[in-house]
Coordinates of C-alpha atoms in Angstrom, one line a residue:
M1 CA 95.7 237.9 167.9
K2 CA 97.4 236.4 170.3
K3 CA 99.4 233.4 170.1
V4 CA 98.7 230.3 172.8
M5 CA 101.1 227.7 172.6
V6 CA 100.1 224.2 172.5
S7 CA 102.4 222.1 175.1
V8 CA 103.7 219.1 173.6
A9 CA 102.3 216.8 175.8
D10 CA 98.7 217.6 174.2
Y11 CA 99.5 216.1 170.8
E12 CA 101.6 214.5 168.6
I13 CA 102.8 214.6 165.0
Y14 CA 102.9 211.6 162.5
R15 CA 104.7 211.7 159.3
F16 CA 104.1 208.9 156.7
L17 CA 104.5 209.2 152.8
M18 CA 101.3 209.9 150.9
P19 CA 100.8 208.1 147.2
W20 CA 99.7 210.8 144.5
K21 CA 97.0 208.6 144.0
F22 CA 95.6 209.6 147.5
V23 CA 96.5 213.4 146.8
F24 CA 93.6 213.3 143.9
S25 CA 91.1 210.9 146.1
R26 CA 90.3 209.4 148.9
E27 CA 93.2 211.9 150.9
K28 CA 90.4 211.3 154.0
A29 CA 90.8 207.4 154.1
F30 CA 93.8 207.4 153.4
I31 CA 95.3 209.4 156.6
L32 CA 92.7 207.7 158.9
S33 CA 93.6 204.6 157.7
E34 CA 97.5 205.3 158.8
L35 CA 96.3 206.9 161.7
E36 CA 94.5 204.0 163.1
K37 CA 98.1 202.2 162.4
M38 CA 100.1 204.5 164.0
H39 CA 98.3 206.1 167.1
P40 CA 97.0 203.3 169.0
R41 CA 94.1 205.4 170.2
F42 CA 93.5 207.1 167.4
S43 CA 89.6 206.8 167.8
G44 CA 85.9 209.5 167.2
S45 CA 87.5 211.3 170.9
C46 CA 90.4 212.7 168.2
C47 CA 91.0 215.1 166.2
Y48 CA 93.6 215.9 163.3
D49 CA 95.4 219.0 161.3
T50 CA 97.3 217.6 158.5
K51 CA 100.0 219.0 156.6
Y52 CA 101.5 218.2 152.9
V53 CA 105.0 218.5 151.9
L54 CA 107.4 217.9 148.8
K55 CA 110.5 216.0 149.7
K56 CA 112.4 214.5 146.5
R57 CA 109.2 214.7 144.4
Q58 CA 107.4 212.1 147.3
V59 CA 104.1 214.1 148.9
M60 CA 105.0 213.9 153.1
A61 CA 101.9 215.2 155.7
E62 CA 103.0 216.3 158.6
V63 CA 100.1 215.5 160.7
V64 CA 99.2 216.8 164.3
V65 CA 97.0 214.9 166.2
M66 CA 94.7 216.0 169.8
E67 CA 92.5 214.7 171.9
K68 CA 89.3 216.7 171.2
A69 CA 88.7 217.7 175.0
R70 CA 91.7 219.1 175.1
L71 CA 91.6 221.2 171.7
A72 CA 88.4 222.3 172.9
R73 CA 90.5 223.9 176.3
Y74 CA 92.7 225.9 174.7
K75 CA 90.5 227.4 171.8
T76 CA 88.5 228.4 174.8
A77 CA 91.5 230.1 175.9
G78 CA 91.3 232.3 172.5
G79 CA 94.2 233.3 170.1
E80 CA 95.9 230.8 167.6
L81 CA 97.6 228.0 168.0
F82 CA 101.1 226.8 167.6
L83 CA 103.4 224.1 168.1
E84 CA 105.8 224.6 170.4
S85 CA 108.2 222.4 169.4
E86 CA 107.5 224.0 165.7
K87 CA 107.1 227.2 166.7
K88 CA 106.0 228.4 163.0
R89 CA 103.0 225.8 162.7
S90 CA 100.0 227.0 162.6
V91 CA 97.2 224.3 164.2
F92 CA 93.3 224.4 163.7
S93 CA 93.1 227.3 163.2
N94 CA 92.1 229.7 159.8
R95 CA 95.5 230.4 159.3
A96 CA 96.1 226.6 159.1
R97 CA 93.7 225.8 156.9
I98 CA 94.6 228.4 153.9
V99 CA 98.2 226.7 154.8
R100 CA 96.6 223.5 154.3
I101 CA 95.1 224.8 150.6
L102 CA 98.0 226.5 149.2
S103 CA 100.3 223.3 149.7
I104 CA 97.0 221.4 147.9
I105 CA 97.5 223.2 145.2
L106 CA 101.4 223.2 144.8
I107 CA 100.8 219.4 145.0
L108 CA 98.7 218.9 142.4
L109 CA 100.4 221.1 140.2
A110 CA 103.3 219.4 140.3
G111 CA 101.8 216.3 140.3
F112 CA 100.1 217.7 137.0
L113 CA 103.3 218.4 135.6
S114 CA 104.1 214.9 136.1
L115 CA 101.4 213.1 134.7
R116 CA 102.0 215.7 131.2
I117 CA 105.7 214.6 130.9
A118 CA 104.5 211.2 132.0
K119 CA 101.9 210.9 129.2
S120 CA 104.2 212.2 126.7
V121 CA 107.0 209.8 127.2
M122 CA 103.6 207.0 126.6
L123 CA 103.0 208.7 123.6
E124 CA 106.5 209.1 121.9
K125 CA 106.7 205.3 122.8
T126 CA 103.2 204.1 121.7
A127 CA 103.5 205.9 118.5
S128 CA 106.2 203.8 117.0
T129 CA 104.6 200.9 117.0
G130 CA 101.0 202.0 115.7
I131 CA 99.2 199.5 118.5
S132 CA 98.0 202.9 121.1
E133 CA 94.6 202.8 120.1
R134 CA 94.2 199.2 120.4
I135 CA 95.4 199.3 124.1
V136 CA 93.3 201.9 125.0
S137 CA 90.3 200.0 123.7
S138 CA 90.8 196.7 124.9
E139 CA 91.5 197.4 128.5
H140 CA 88.5 199.7 128.4
E141 CA 86.3 197.2 127.1
Q142 CA 88.1 194.8 129.6
M143 CA 87.3 197.2 132.3
R144 CA 83.6 197.0 131.3
A145 CA 82.9 193.5 130.8
G146 CA 85.8 191.7 131.4
D147 CA 87.9 188.9 128.6
E148 CA 86.3 185.2 128.3
T149 CA 88.3 183.4 130.9
G150 CA 87.0 186.0 133.7
E151 CA 90.2 187.6 134.5
I152 CA 89.7 191.1 135.4
S153 CA 91.4 194.3 134.0
K154 CA 94.3 195.3 136.3
K155 CA 93.1 198.4 136.3
S156 CA 90.4 197.1 138.4
V157 CA 92.7 195.0 140.2
R158 CA 94.2 196.0 143.9
S159 CA 96.4 194.5 145.7
S160 CA 94.7 192.7 148.6
E161 CA 97.1 194.3 151.3
E162 CA 95.2 198.1 150.2
L163 CA 92.2 196.6 150.3
L164 CA 92.0 194.9 153.3
R165 CA 93.8 197.6 154.9
E166 CA 90.8 200.0 153.8
V167 CA 87.4 197.6 154.4
F168 CA 89.0 197.1 158.1
S169 CA 89.8 200.3 158.7
S170 CA 86.5 201.4 157.5
V171 CA 84.1 198.9 159.7
S172 CA 86.2 200.1 162.7
R173 CA 85.9 203.2 162.1
R174 CA 81.8 202.8 161.9
S175 CA 81.8 200.3 165.0
G176 CA 81.0 197.8 162.8
K177 CA 81.0 193.5 162.9
I178 CA 82.3 190.9 161.0
S179 CA 80.9 187.6 161.9
A180 CA 83.0 186.3 158.9
F181 CA 85.7 186.9 156.3
S182 CA 87.9 184.6 154.1
Y183 CA 91.6 185.0 152.0
E184 CA 92.1 182.4 149.1
K185 CA 95.0 183.4 146.3
N186 CA 95.9 181.7 143.1
T187 CA 99.3 181.9 141.6
L188 CA 99.5 182.5 137.7
A189 CA 103.4 182.1 136.6
A190 CA 102.8 182.5 133.2
K191 CA 102.2 186.9 134.3
R192 CA 104.1 186.1 137.6
K193 CA 101.0 187.3 139.7
M194 CA 98.8 185.5 142.6
A195 CA 95.7 186.8 141.7
G196 CA 92.9 185.8 144.3
E197 CA 89.6 187.3 145.7
C198 CA 88.9 187.8 149.9
T199 CA 85.0 187.9 151.5
F200 CA 83.5 189.8 154.4
S201 CA 80.3 189.1 156.0
I202 CA 79.3 192.4 157.9
H203 CA 77.0 193.6 160.2
G204 CA 76.4 196.8 161.8
C205 CA 77.7 199.5 158.7
N206 CA 75.4 200.9 156.2
S207 CA 77.0 199.8 152.8
E208 CA 78.1 203.3 151.5
E209 CA 79.9 203.6 154.6
I210 CA 82.5 200.5 154.4
A211 CA 85.6 200.7 151.7
N212 CA 85.5 199.4 148.0
A213 CA 82.1 199.1 148.7
Q214 CA 79.0 198.7 145.6
Y215 CA 75.9 197.4 144.9
C216 CA 75.7 195.0 147.8
V217 CA 72.4 193.9 149.0
V218 CA 71.6 194.9 152.6
S219 CA 69.3 192.3 154.6
F220 CA 68.2 193.8 158.4
K221 CA 68.0 192.0 161.6
D222 CA 67.1 194.4 164.6
N223 CA 67.4 197.0 162.4
E224 CA 70.8 196.2 162.1
P225 CA 72.3 196.0 158.6
H226 CA 74.3 192.9 157.7
F227 CA 75.9 192.5 153.8
E228 CA 78.0 190.0 152.0
L229 CA 81.1 192.0 150.7
L230 CA 83.7 190.5 147.7
L231 CA 86.7 192.0 146.6
P232 CA 89.0 190.5 144.0
F233 CA 92.4 191.5 144.0
E234 CA 96.0 190.7 142.2
D235 CA 99.7 191.1 143.9
A236 CA 103.2 190.5 142.5
L237 CA 105.4 188.0 143.4
S238 CA 108.8 189.2 144.5
E239 CA 112.5 188.5 143.0
T240 CA 113.5 187.4 146.3
E241 CA 113.7 183.5 146.8
N242 CA 112.7 181.6 150.3
P243 CA 115.0 179.6 151.8
I244 CA 114.8 176.1 152.4
F245 CA 114.2 174.7 155.5
A246 CA 114.5 171.0 156.7
Y247 CA 111.2 168.3 157.3
E248 CA 112.6 168.3 161.9
D249 CA 112.4 172.4 161.5
E250 CA 109.6 172.4 159.7
L251 CA 107.7 169.7 162.1
L252 CA 108.8 172.3 165.1
S253 CA 106.8 174.9 164.2
I254 CA 103.7 172.3 163.8
T255 CA 104.4 171.6 166.9
E256 CA 105.1 175.0 168.3
T257 CA 102.1 176.1 166.8
R258 CA 99.4 173.5 168.3
K259 CA 101.3 173.0 171.5
Q260 CA 100.9 177.6 172.2
L261 CA 97.6 176.7 170.0
R262 CA 95.9 174.5 172.9
D263 CA 98.1 176.6 175.9
L264 CA 95.4 179.1 174.7
G265 CA 92.4 177.2 175.2
A266 CA 92.0 176.6 171.5
I267 CA 90.0 172.6 169.7
I268 CA 92.7 171.5 167.3
E269 CA 90.3 170.2 164.6
R270 CA 93.0 169.7 161.5
E271 CA 96.4 169.8 161.0
H272 CA 99.0 168.9 157.5
N273 CA 102.3 168.8 157.5
G274 CA 103.0 167.7 153.3
E275 CA 105.3 168.6 151.5
T276 CA 104.6 171.7 149.5
S277 CA 101.8 172.6 151.9
A278 CA 101.0 173.1 155.9
E279 CA 97.4 173.9 157.1
F280 CA 95.8 173.9 160.1
S281 CA 92.0 174.4 161.4
F282 CA 91.1 175.0 164.9
V283 CA 87.9 176.7 167.6
T284 CA 89.0 179.1 170.0
D285 CA 86.6 181.9 171.2
A286 CA 86.2 185.4 169.8
S287 CA 87.9 187.4 173.6
R288 CA 91.3 185.2 172.2
L289 CA 91.3 185.1 168.9
Y290 CA 93.8 187.9 168.4
S291 CA 96.5 185.9 169.9
C292 CA 95.9 182.8 167.9
L293 CA 96.1 184.3 165.0
K294 CA 99.4 186.4 165.9
I295 CA 100.6 182.8 166.8
C296 CA 99.5 181.3 163.4
G297 CA 100.8 183.9 161.1
E298 CA 104.4 184.8 162.8
H299 CA 105.2 180.7 163.2
A300 CA 104.2 181.3 159.5
E301 CA 106.8 183.9 158.5
Q302 CA 109.1 181.9 160.7
S303 CA 108.7 179.1 158.2
S304 CA 109.0 181.1 155.0
W305 CA 105.4 179.6 154.5
Q306 CA 102.9 181.3 152.4
T307 CA 99.2 182.1 152.8
K308 CA 96.9 180.0 150.5
K309 CA 93.8 180.0 152.0
F310 CA 92.7 182.1 155.6
S311 CA 89.3 182.0 156.3
V312 CA 87.6 183.4 159.8
T313 CA 83.7 182.4 160.6
E314 CA 82.2 184.1 164.5
A315 CA 78.9 182.4 165.5
D316 CA 78.1 182.7 169.5
G317 CA 81.2 184.4 170.5
K318 CA 83.1 181.0 169.1
C319 CA 85.9 181.6 166.1
R320 CA 86.3 179.0 164.1
V321 CA 90.3 179.2 162.1
Q322 CA 91.1 177.7 158.9
T323 CA 95.1 178.9 158.2
S324 CA 96.2 176.4 154.2
F325 CA 100.2 177.2 154.0
S326 CA 102.1 177.1 150.6
K327 CA 106.3 175.6 150.8
G328 CA 108.5 177.1 148.1
E329 CA 106.6 180.2 146.9
K330 CA 109.2 183.9 146.5
A331 CA 109.1 185.9 149.9
R332 CA 106.3 188.5 150.7
S333 CA 106.1 191.1 153.2
F334 CA 102.3 191.2 153.0
N335 CA 100.3 188.7 156.0
P336 CA 96.6 188.7 156.2
I337 CA 96.9 186.8 158.9
L338 CA 98.7 189.5 160.8
L339 CA 96.5 191.8 159.7
C340 CA 93.5 189.7 160.8
A341 CA 94.8 189.7 163.6
Q342 CA 95.6 193.5 164.0
H343 CA 91.1 193.8 164.0
A344 CA 90.1 190.6 165.9
Y345 CA 88.0 192.9 168.1
L346 CA 85.5 193.5 164.6
F347 CA 84.7 189.8 165.0
G348 CA 80.9 189.6 166.8
S349 CA 77.7 190.1 164.8
E350 CA 75.4 189.5 167.5
L351 CA 77.6 192.3 169.2
K352 CA 75.0 195.0 169.5
V353 CA 72.2 193.2 169.7
Q354 CA 73.0 191.6 173.4
K355 CA 73.9 194.8 174.7
K356 CA 70.7 195.9 174.4
Q357 CA 69.8 192.6 175.8
K358 CA 71.8 192.6 179.1
K359 CA 70.0 196.4 179.6
L360 CA 66.8 195.0 179.4
L361 CA 67.5 191.9 181.9
S362 CA 69.9 192.5 184.2
P363 CA 72.1 196.3 185.2
P364 CA 75.5 196.4 183.1
D365 CA 78.9 195.1 185.3
S366 CA 80.8 197.6 185.3
S367 CA 84.2 195.9 186.5
K368 CA 83.5 193.6 182.8
S369 CA 85.2 197.2 180.8
L370 CA 88.0 196.6 182.8
V371 CA 88.5 193.5 182.4
V372 CA 91.7 193.6 179.9
R373 CA 91.7 191.4 176.6
E374 CA 94.7 192.9 174.7
K375 CA 97.7 194.5 175.0
L376 CA 98.0 197.4 172.0
G377 CA 101.3 199.1 172.8
E378 CA 102.8 202.1 174.5
V379 CA 103.2 205.8 174.3
R380 CA 106.0 207.7 175.4
R381 CA 105.5 211.3 176.3
D382 CA 108.4 213.6 176.1
D383 CA 108.6 213.9 179.5
G384 CA 110.2 210.2 180.0
S385 CA 106.3 208.9 181.0
V386 CA 104.5 205.3 179.4
F387 CA 101.2 204.5 178.8
V388 CA 100.2 201.1 177.8
C389 CA 97.3 201.1 175.4
Y390 CA 95.2 198.4 175.9
R391 CA 91.9 196.8 174.4
T392 CA 88.5 195.6 177.1
I393 CA 86.2 192.6 176.1
D394 CA 83.9 194.9 175.4
G395 CA 86.3 196.6 172.4
K396 CA 86.9 200.0 174.0
M397 CA 90.9 201.5 174.7
T398 CA 92.0 202.1 178.3
F399 CA 95.5 203.4 179.3
E400 CA 97.4 202.8 181.8
K401 CA 100.4 204.9 183.5
K402 CA 103.7 202.4 183.0
A403 CA 105.9 202.2 186.4
L404 CA 109.1 203.2 185.3

């Protein structure tokens, strides 16, 4: 069979670490979530081919992304596809699938051996104390019913960053919408943990299509599904202390946040700068939600404020945002406000119904799809050309070649 080289201009390669737990389960969901973060125009029009390699006992995923239309043109030429930059790498073929299956088998064998070794070490430690059976049974009981204080077992609670990324990504893949979102945490000093919960009000998706959604009550409006999703989380505290800021610096952060929000047309409802906390509450158009959330998140990071409560509620194209920050806590790398800003285009519960009404009442206005809502990023080709990725008001992506 002849070799067909795929031009470097027609594909992109991404490499990222693959946690062991995703190798054994939820492999596809993890890869898609990473591609959505790394590939600015990744959507249903793209396809990918994955190869796994082991590096220093860690799994590295090498993912090749191509547009389906371009792949179809190469397929019609016949032959086996190879990458121009890696001439021995076969993609999107039976040989590529065989290599991928073999790599997964090797990884599973390595993971199995690692688990056996870890298990033997744990058994040696627990045998010396004679309490291993009681630990296992107590953890099993907590996972099923929870303890009397309402705490949830560590095995059943995941980190907030992992949960939020999975839910936002799955809603985006299914072209769903979010009408309300909230995030609230509390610090457990005794356990050096931050526990809390986040809630979603999701429209246009079935519950089985959304990550971590189980046993949800689904209602329908105009044949569109809607359900509430509540997820508990537990985050570990970092060992890095927050820097101490003078009151003048924190006041400047408050005034700058207020000024920039007003410049975007947001209406400030509440503002507070206390000794241990800071708050903001405002209303903005859904089209400006991304910019407003980015302002709040970035100013909070500059002042080392940690998000304690945060909520976004959308109705009739308006979004009400409420934020509450705490001061003097341990520093964290994860910022839920900035993560929500990346998915601001998902907020709009009645967007699908409005589209149907516009088709009945008047012809669609093609000029609206050209109005740029927000710049998402840039893609640089090997030939030096740069394409800027934008998201339009109707949620679609468009590209514009940047002048050199």
